[in-house]
Amino acid sequence: SRFPAMEIAQPRDLERYLSLAKRRHRELCRQKRIFNARNRIIGGDTDTWDAQVHDQKIKEATEKARHETFAAEMRQNDKITCILEGRERRDRKSLCKAINDFQQTFQKPETRREFDLSDPLALRKDLPARQSDNDIRNTVSGMQKFMGEDLNFHERKKFQEEQNREWSLQQQRERESARAHQRCAEDLYFKTRLQFDETAKHLQNLESATRKAVCAAVKEFNRNQATESVERKTREKKQEQEDDLAEISNLLRGDLLSENPQQAASSFGPHRVVPDRWKGMTREQLEQIRLVQKQQIQEKLRLREEEWRRDRDWDRQRVQRARSTLLVERQQKRQQRDLRRALDCANLSLAKEQRSQKKHMEEVCTNQPTEGYFTQFNAGSR
């Protein structure tokens, strides 16, 4: 009877103990993480943030330089395209102008073979009806002249041959001139193309050199960053070891492990404590809290009693108001019923009077035609 009976551990008890142990372990880890004054700087690692911001700025500067290089190349290409388009428009305009000038100078309507068929002054230029013996109008049967029988046949033939020769020479000269102009234009076009190709090659070389320089700078920067990172990690590890030793020594010599209640006192006032050093409330503080809780319970009971009384008064008033409303409604119904009875009686009396008047009117209407007939009959007999 002196020793309590040993209880058998159930699975639910084991699960509860396991959950309590896990919760206790998480709370210890959280306290270690929160109450670590050496690493807690407003809730974050400022050195890592500064390094990330510096890396982001370098990345943005590199991306901006690459975009500016591409933009310069695009502007140069646009300028070259505009120059080529303007030159092509000028060449097309000059060619159209040369064609129009040639047509106005060497292809006039007067120089065409069929101009005599559509000449507006053909009648004015026509010869008289007869000029010589060999005139075209000197005929017997209307056929005044045949092909090759005119007087100036040899001169005309020689003139036509000379004219054909001149036309052939002129066409050859014009063809040679057009070929020369075309060769000059092609040479100028090839020279321009070569110049543009050299400019594009120079820009491409400049772009590749810029890209190599940027890559070399980025590689050197990454190498320096890696070296600095290794050195920083070494310093941090050494500093961490020193801090750990200092923390262990401070904990061994401090008031945390010695359970000194005075270490929770705050410098901001006697009503405040240091959370990471507080060991719990005293007996007087607990008594004061219980007293305040009892007062709050009594105050709550008093307020509940007052609310119950107020609700009861409201219920009584609501019942009285409903009762008075019901009485008023009954009184109104009785008055309405009396008024309706009086109205029904009045309507009944009015209906009787109307029936009697109607009956009287019908009797009068039936007696009046007979009296008139007898009156007329008596008058006629007289």
Coordinates of C-alpha atoms in Angstrom, one line a residue:
S1 CA 0.0 0.0 0.0
R2 CA 3.0 2.3 0.4
F3 CA 4.0 2.1 -3.2
P4 CA 1.5 3.2 -5.9
A5 CA 0.5 0.7 -8.5
M6 CA 2.5 0.9 -11.7
E7 CA 0.4 2.1 -14.6
I8 CA 0.7 0.6 -18.1
A9 CA 1.7 3.0 -20.8
Q10 CA -0.9 3.2 -23.5
P11 CA -0.3 4.3 -27.2
R12 CA -2.2 7.5 -26.6
D13 CA 0.1 8.3 -23.7
L14 CA 3.2 7.6 -25.8
E15 CA 1.9 9.8 -28.6
R16 CA 1.1 12.6 -26.1
Y17 CA 4.6 12.4 -24.6
L18 CA 6.2 12.4 -28.0
S19 CA 4.2 15.5 -29.1
L20 CA 5.1 17.2 -25.8
A21 CA 8.8 16.4 -26.4
K22 CA 8.7 17.7 -30.0
R23 CA 7.0 20.9 -28.9
R24 CA 9.6 21.3 -26.1
H25 CA 12.4 20.8 -28.6
R26 CA 10.9 23.3 -31.0
E27 CA 10.5 25.8 -28.3
L28 CA 14.1 25.4 -27.2
C29 CA 15.3 25.8 -30.8
R30 CA 13.2 28.9 -31.1
Q31 CA 14.5 30.4 -27.9
K32 CA 18.0 29.7 -29.0
R33 CA 17.3 31.4 -32.3
I34 CA 15.5 34.4 -30.9
F35 CA 17.5 35.1 -27.8
N36 CA 20.9 34.9 -29.6
A37 CA 22.0 38.6 -29.1
R38 CA 25.1 38.1 -31.3
N39 CA 23.2 37.2 -34.6
R40 CA 20.0 39.1 -34.0
I41 CA 20.3 42.5 -35.9
I42 CA 16.7 43.6 -36.5
G43 CA 15.7 40.2 -37.6
G44 CA 18.1 39.7 -40.6
D45 CA 21.6 39.3 -42.0
T46 CA 22.6 42.7 -43.3
D47 CA 25.9 41.6 -44.8
T48 CA 24.2 39.0 -47.0
W49 CA 21.6 41.5 -48.0
D50 CA 24.4 44.1 -49.0
A51 CA 26.2 41.4 -51.0
Q52 CA 23.0 40.5 -52.8
V53 CA 22.2 44.1 -53.6
H54 CA 25.8 44.6 -54.9
D55 CA 25.5 41.5 -57.1
Q56 CA 22.1 42.7 -58.4
K57 CA 23.6 46.2 -59.3
I58 CA 26.5 44.6 -61.2
K59 CA 24.1 42.3 -63.1
E60 CA 21.8 45.3 -63.9
A61 CA 24.9 47.3 -65.1
T62 CA 26.0 44.4 -67.3
E63 CA 22.6 44.0 -68.8
K64 CA 22.3 47.8 -69.4
A65 CA 25.7 47.8 -71.2
R66 CA 24.6 44.9 -73.4
H67 CA 21.3 46.6 -74.2
E68 CA 23.0 49.9 -75.1
T69 CA 25.4 48.0 -77.4
F70 CA 22.5 46.4 -79.2
A71 CA 20.7 49.7 -79.4
A72 CA 23.7 51.4 -80.9
E73 CA 24.0 48.6 -83.5
M74 CA 20.3 48.9 -84.3
R75 CA 20.5 52.7 -84.7
Q76 CA 23.5 52.3 -87.1
N77 CA 21.6 49.7 -89.1
D78 CA 18.6 52.0 -89.3
K79 CA 20.8 54.8 -90.5
I80 CA 22.4 52.7 -93.2
T81 CA 18.9 51.5 -94.3
C82 CA 17.7 55.0 -94.5
I83 CA 20.7 56.1 -96.6
L84 CA 20.2 53.2 -99.0
E85 CA 16.5 53.8 -99.4
G86 CA 17.1 57.5 -100.0
R87 CA 19.7 56.7 -102.6
E88 CA 17.4 54.2 -104.3
R89 CA 14.6 56.8 -104.4
R90 CA 17.0 59.4 -105.9
D91 CA 18.2 56.9 -108.6
R92 CA 14.7 56.0 -109.5
K93 CA 13.7 59.6 -109.7
S94 CA 16.7 60.5 -111.9
L95 CA 15.9 57.5 -114.2
C96 CA 12.3 58.5 -114.6
K97 CA 13.4 62.1 -115.3
A98 CA 15.9 60.9 -117.9
I99 CA 13.2 58.8 -119.6
N100 CA 10.8 61.7 -119.7
D101 CA 13.5 64.0 -121.1
F102 CA 14.4 61.5 -123.8
Q103 CA 10.8 61.1 -124.7
Q104 CA 10.3 64.9 -124.9
T105 CA 13.5 65.4 -126.9
F106 CA 13.8 62.4 -129.3
Q107 CA 10.3 60.8 -129.3
K108 CA 8.1 63.7 -130.3
P109 CA 4.8 63.0 -132.1
E110 CA 6.1 64.6 -135.3
T111 CA 8.9 62.0 -135.7
R112 CA 6.6 59.0 -135.8
R113 CA 5.9 57.1 -138.9
E114 CA 2.1 57.2 -138.5
F115 CA 2.0 60.8 -137.5
D116 CA 0.6 61.7 -140.9
L117 CA -2.5 59.6 -140.1
S118 CA -3.3 61.6 -137.0
D119 CA -1.9 65.0 -137.9
P120 CA -4.4 67.8 -137.0
L121 CA -2.9 70.1 -139.7
A122 CA -3.0 67.5 -142.5
L123 CA -5.6 69.4 -144.5
R124 CA -3.5 72.6 -144.3
K125 CA -0.4 70.8 -145.4
D126 CA -2.2 69.0 -148.3
L127 CA -1.1 69.9 -151.9
P128 CA -3.4 71.5 -154.4
A129 CA -5.3 69.2 -156.8
R130 CA -2.7 69.5 -159.7
Q131 CA 0.9 70.6 -159.8
S132 CA 2.7 68.8 -162.6
D133 CA 2.4 66.1 -165.2
N134 CA 3.5 63.5 -162.7
D135 CA 1.1 64.7 -160.0
I136 CA -0.9 62.1 -158.2
R137 CA -4.1 63.6 -159.3
N138 CA -3.3 63.4 -163.0
T139 CA -5.1 60.1 -163.7
V140 CA -7.6 58.7 -166.1
S141 CA -9.4 56.1 -164.0
G142 CA -8.7 57.7 -160.6
M143 CA -5.4 55.9 -160.1
Q144 CA -3.2 59.0 -160.5
K145 CA 0.2 57.6 -159.2
F146 CA 1.8 54.1 -158.5
M147 CA 4.5 53.2 -156.2
G148 CA 8.0 54.1 -157.6
E149 CA 6.7 56.4 -160.4
D150 CA 7.2 59.8 -158.8
L151 CA 9.8 62.2 -160.2
N152 CA 11.9 62.6 -157.0
F153 CA 12.2 58.8 -156.4
H154 CA 16.0 58.7 -156.3
E155 CA 16.3 61.8 -154.0
R156 CA 13.6 60.5 -151.7
K157 CA 15.2 57.0 -151.6
K158 CA 18.6 58.6 -150.8
F159 CA 17.1 60.8 -148.2
Q160 CA 15.3 57.9 -146.6
E161 CA 18.5 55.8 -146.5
E162 CA 20.4 58.8 -145.0
Q163 CA 17.6 59.2 -142.5
N164 CA 17.7 55.5 -141.6
R165 CA 21.4 55.7 -141.2
E166 CA 21.2 58.7 -138.9
W167 CA 18.5 57.0 -136.9
S168 CA 20.6 53.8 -136.5
L169 CA 23.7 55.9 -135.5
Q170 CA 21.6 57.9 -133.0
Q171 CA 20.1 54.7 -131.5
Q172 CA 23.6 53.2 -131.2
R173 CA 24.9 56.4 -129.5
E174 CA 21.9 56.4 -127.1
R175 CA 22.4 52.7 -126.4
E176 CA 26.1 53.2 -125.6
S177 CA 25.3 56.1 -123.4
A178 CA 22.7 54.1 -121.5
R179 CA 25.1 51.3 -121.1
A180 CA 27.8 53.7 -119.8
H181 CA 25.3 55.2 -117.3
Q182 CA 24.3 51.7 -116.2
R183 CA 27.9 50.7 -115.7
C184 CA 28.6 53.8 -113.6
A185 CA 25.6 53.2 -111.5
E186 CA 26.6 49.5 -110.9
D187 CA 30.1 50.6 -110.0
L188 CA 28.8 53.1 -107.6
Y189 CA 26.4 50.6 -106.1
F190 CA 29.2 48.0 -105.7
K191 CA 31.4 50.6 -104.0
T192 CA 28.6 51.6 -101.7
R193 CA 28.0 47.9 -100.9
L194 CA 31.6 47.3 -100.1
Q195 CA 31.7 50.4 -97.9
F196 CA 28.6 49.2 -96.0
D197 CA 30.1 45.7 -95.6
E198 CA 33.3 47.2 -94.2
T199 CA 31.3 49.4 -91.8
A200 CA 29.2 46.4 -90.7
K201 CA 32.4 44.3 -90.3
H202 CA 34.0 47.0 -88.2
L203 CA 30.8 47.3 -86.0
Q204 CA 30.8 43.5 -85.6
N205 CA 34.4 43.5 -84.6
L206 CA 33.7 46.3 -82.2
E207 CA 30.8 44.4 -80.7
S208 CA 32.8 41.2 -80.3
A209 CA 35.7 43.2 -78.6
T210 CA 33.1 44.8 -76.3
R211 CA 31.5 41.5 -75.5
K212 CA 35.0 39.9 -74.8
A213 CA 35.9 42.8 -72.5
V214 CA 32.6 42.5 -70.7
C215 CA 33.0 38.8 -70.3
A216 CA 36.6 39.3 -69.0
A217 CA 35.4 41.9 -66.5
V218 CA 32.6 39.7 -65.3
K219 CA 35.0 36.7 -65.0
E220 CA 37.4 38.8 -63.0
F221 CA 34.7 40.2 -60.8
N222 CA 33.4 36.6 -60.1
R223 CA 36.9 35.5 -59.3
N224 CA 37.3 38.4 -56.8
Q225 CA 33.9 37.7 -55.4
A226 CA 34.7 34.0 -54.9
T227 CA 38.0 34.9 -53.2
E228 CA 36.3 37.5 -50.9
S229 CA 33.6 35.0 -50.1
V230 CA 36.1 32.3 -49.1
E231 CA 38.0 34.9 -46.9
R232 CA 34.8 36.1 -45.4
K233 CA 33.6 32.6 -44.6
T234 CA 37.0 31.9 -42.9
R235 CA 36.8 35.1 -40.9
E236 CA 33.2 34.4 -40.0
K237 CA 34.0 30.8 -38.9
K238 CA 36.9 32.1 -36.8
Q239 CA 34.8 34.8 -35.3
E240 CA 32.0 32.3 -34.6
Q241 CA 34.3 30.0 -32.7
E242 CA 35.6 32.9 -30.7
D243 CA 32.0 34.1 -30.0
D244 CA 31.0 30.5 -29.0
L245 CA 33.9 30.3 -26.5
A246 CA 33.0 33.7 -25.1
E247 CA 29.4 32.8 -24.9
I248 CA 30.1 29.6 -23.1
S249 CA 32.4 31.4 -20.6
N250 CA 29.7 34.1 -20.1
L251 CA 27.0 31.5 -19.5
L252 CA 29.2 29.7 -17.0
R253 CA 30.0 32.8 -15.1
G254 CA 26.6 34.6 -15.6
D255 CA 23.3 34.6 -13.8
L256 CA 21.4 32.6 -16.4
L257 CA 22.5 29.2 -15.1
S258 CA 22.6 30.4 -11.5
E259 CA 18.9 31.1 -11.5
N260 CA 19.2 34.6 -10.1
P261 CA 15.8 36.3 -10.0
Q262 CA 17.3 39.8 -10.0
Q263 CA 18.6 39.3 -13.5
A264 CA 15.1 39.8 -15.0
A265 CA 14.8 43.3 -13.6
S266 CA 14.6 45.9 -16.4
S267 CA 16.2 49.3 -16.6
F268 CA 13.0 50.9 -18.0
G269 CA 11.0 50.6 -14.8
P270 CA 10.0 48.2 -12.0
H271 CA 6.8 47.1 -13.9
R272 CA 8.9 45.7 -16.8
V273 CA 11.1 42.6 -17.0
V274 CA 13.6 41.2 -19.5
P275 CA 11.8 38.3 -21.3
D276 CA 14.9 36.1 -21.9
R277 CA 15.9 36.3 -18.2
W278 CA 12.5 36.2 -16.5
K279 CA 12.0 33.1 -14.2
G280 CA 8.3 33.5 -13.4
M281 CA 6.1 35.7 -11.3
T282 CA 6.3 35.8 -7.5
R283 CA 3.7 34.7 -5.0
E284 CA 2.5 38.3 -4.3
Q285 CA 2.0 38.9 -8.0
L286 CA 0.0 35.7 -8.4
E287 CA -2.2 36.6 -5.4
Q288 CA -2.8 40.1 -6.9
I289 CA -3.7 38.5 -10.3
R290 CA -6.2 36.1 -8.6
L291 CA -7.7 39.0 -6.6
V292 CA -8.2 41.0 -9.8
Q293 CA -9.7 37.9 -11.5
K294 CA -12.2 37.5 -8.6
Q295 CA -13.2 41.1 -8.8
Q296 CA -13.7 40.7 -12.6
I297 CA -15.9 37.7 -12.0
Q298 CA -18.0 39.5 -9.5
E299 CA -18.3 42.5 -11.8
K300 CA -19.3 40.2 -14.7
L301 CA -22.0 38.6 -12.5
R302 CA -23.3 42.0 -11.5
L303 CA -23.4 43.1 -15.1
R304 CA -25.2 39.9 -16.1
E305 CA -27.7 40.4 -13.3
E306 CA -28.4 43.9 -14.4
E307 CA -28.8 42.8 -18.0
W308 CA -31.2 40.1 -16.9
R309 CA -33.3 42.6 -15.0
R310 CA -33.3 45.0 -17.9
D311 CA -34.4 42.2 -20.3
R312 CA -37.2 41.3 -17.9
D313 CA -38.4 44.9 -17.8
W314 CA -38.3 45.1 -21.5
D315 CA -40.2 41.9 -21.8
R316 CA -42.9 43.1 -19.4
Q317 CA -43.2 46.4 -21.3
R318 CA -43.4 44.6 -24.6
V319 CA -46.2 42.3 -23.3
Q320 CA -48.1 45.3 -21.9
R321 CA -47.7 47.2 -25.2
A322 CA -48.9 44.1 -27.1
R323 CA -51.9 43.7 -24.8
S324 CA -52.9 47.4 -25.2
T325 CA -52.5 47.1 -29.0
L326 CA -54.7 44.0 -29.0
L327 CA -57.4 45.9 -27.0
V328 CA -57.3 48.8 -29.3
E329 CA -57.6 46.6 -32.3
R330 CA -60.7 44.8 -30.8
Q331 CA -62.3 48.2 -30.0
Q332 CA -61.7 49.3 -33.6
K333 CA -63.2 46.1 -34.9
R334 CA -66.3 46.6 -32.7
Q335 CA -66.7 50.1 -34.0
Q336 CA -66.3 49.0 -37.6
R337 CA -68.9 46.3 -37.1
D338 CA -71.4 48.8 -35.6
L339 CA -70.8 51.2 -38.4
R340 CA -71.3 48.5 -41.0
R341 CA -74.6 47.5 -39.3
A342 CA -75.8 51.1 -39.4
L343 CA -74.8 51.4 -43.0
D344 CA -76.6 48.2 -43.9
C345 CA -79.8 49.5 -42.2
A346 CA -79.5 52.8 -44.1
N347 CA -79.0 51.0 -47.4
L348 CA -82.0 48.7 -46.7
S349 CA -84.3 51.7 -46.0
L350 CA -83.0 53.5 -49.1
A351 CA -83.6 50.3 -51.2
K352 CA -87.2 50.1 -49.8
E353 CA -87.9 53.8 -50.7
Q354 CA -86.4 53.3 -54.2
R355 CA -88.7 50.3 -54.8
S356 CA -91.7 52.1 -53.6
Q357 CA -90.9 55.1 -55.8
K358 CA -90.3 52.9 -58.8
K359 CA -93.6 51.1 -58.2
H360 CA -95.4 54.4 -58.0
M361 CA -93.8 55.7 -61.2
E362 CA -94.8 52.5 -63.0
E363 CA -98.5 53.0 -61.9
V364 CA -98.5 56.6 -63.1
C365 CA -97.0 55.6 -66.4
T366 CA -99.7 52.9 -67.0
N367 CA -102.7 55.2 -66.1
Q368 CA -101.7 58.3 -68.1
P369 CA -102.2 57.0 -71.8
T370 CA -105.9 55.8 -71.0
E371 CA -107.0 59.1 -69.7
G372 CA -105.7 60.9 -72.8
Y373 CA -107.6 58.6 -75.2
F374 CA -110.9 59.1 -73.5
T375 CA -110.4 62.9 -73.5
Q376 CA -109.8 62.9 -77.3
F377 CA -112.8 60.6 -78.0
N378 CA -115.1 63.0 -76.1
A379 CA -113.8 66.0 -77.9
G380 CA -114.4 64.3 -81.3
S381 CA -118.0 63.4 -80.5
R382 CA -118.8 66.9 -79.5

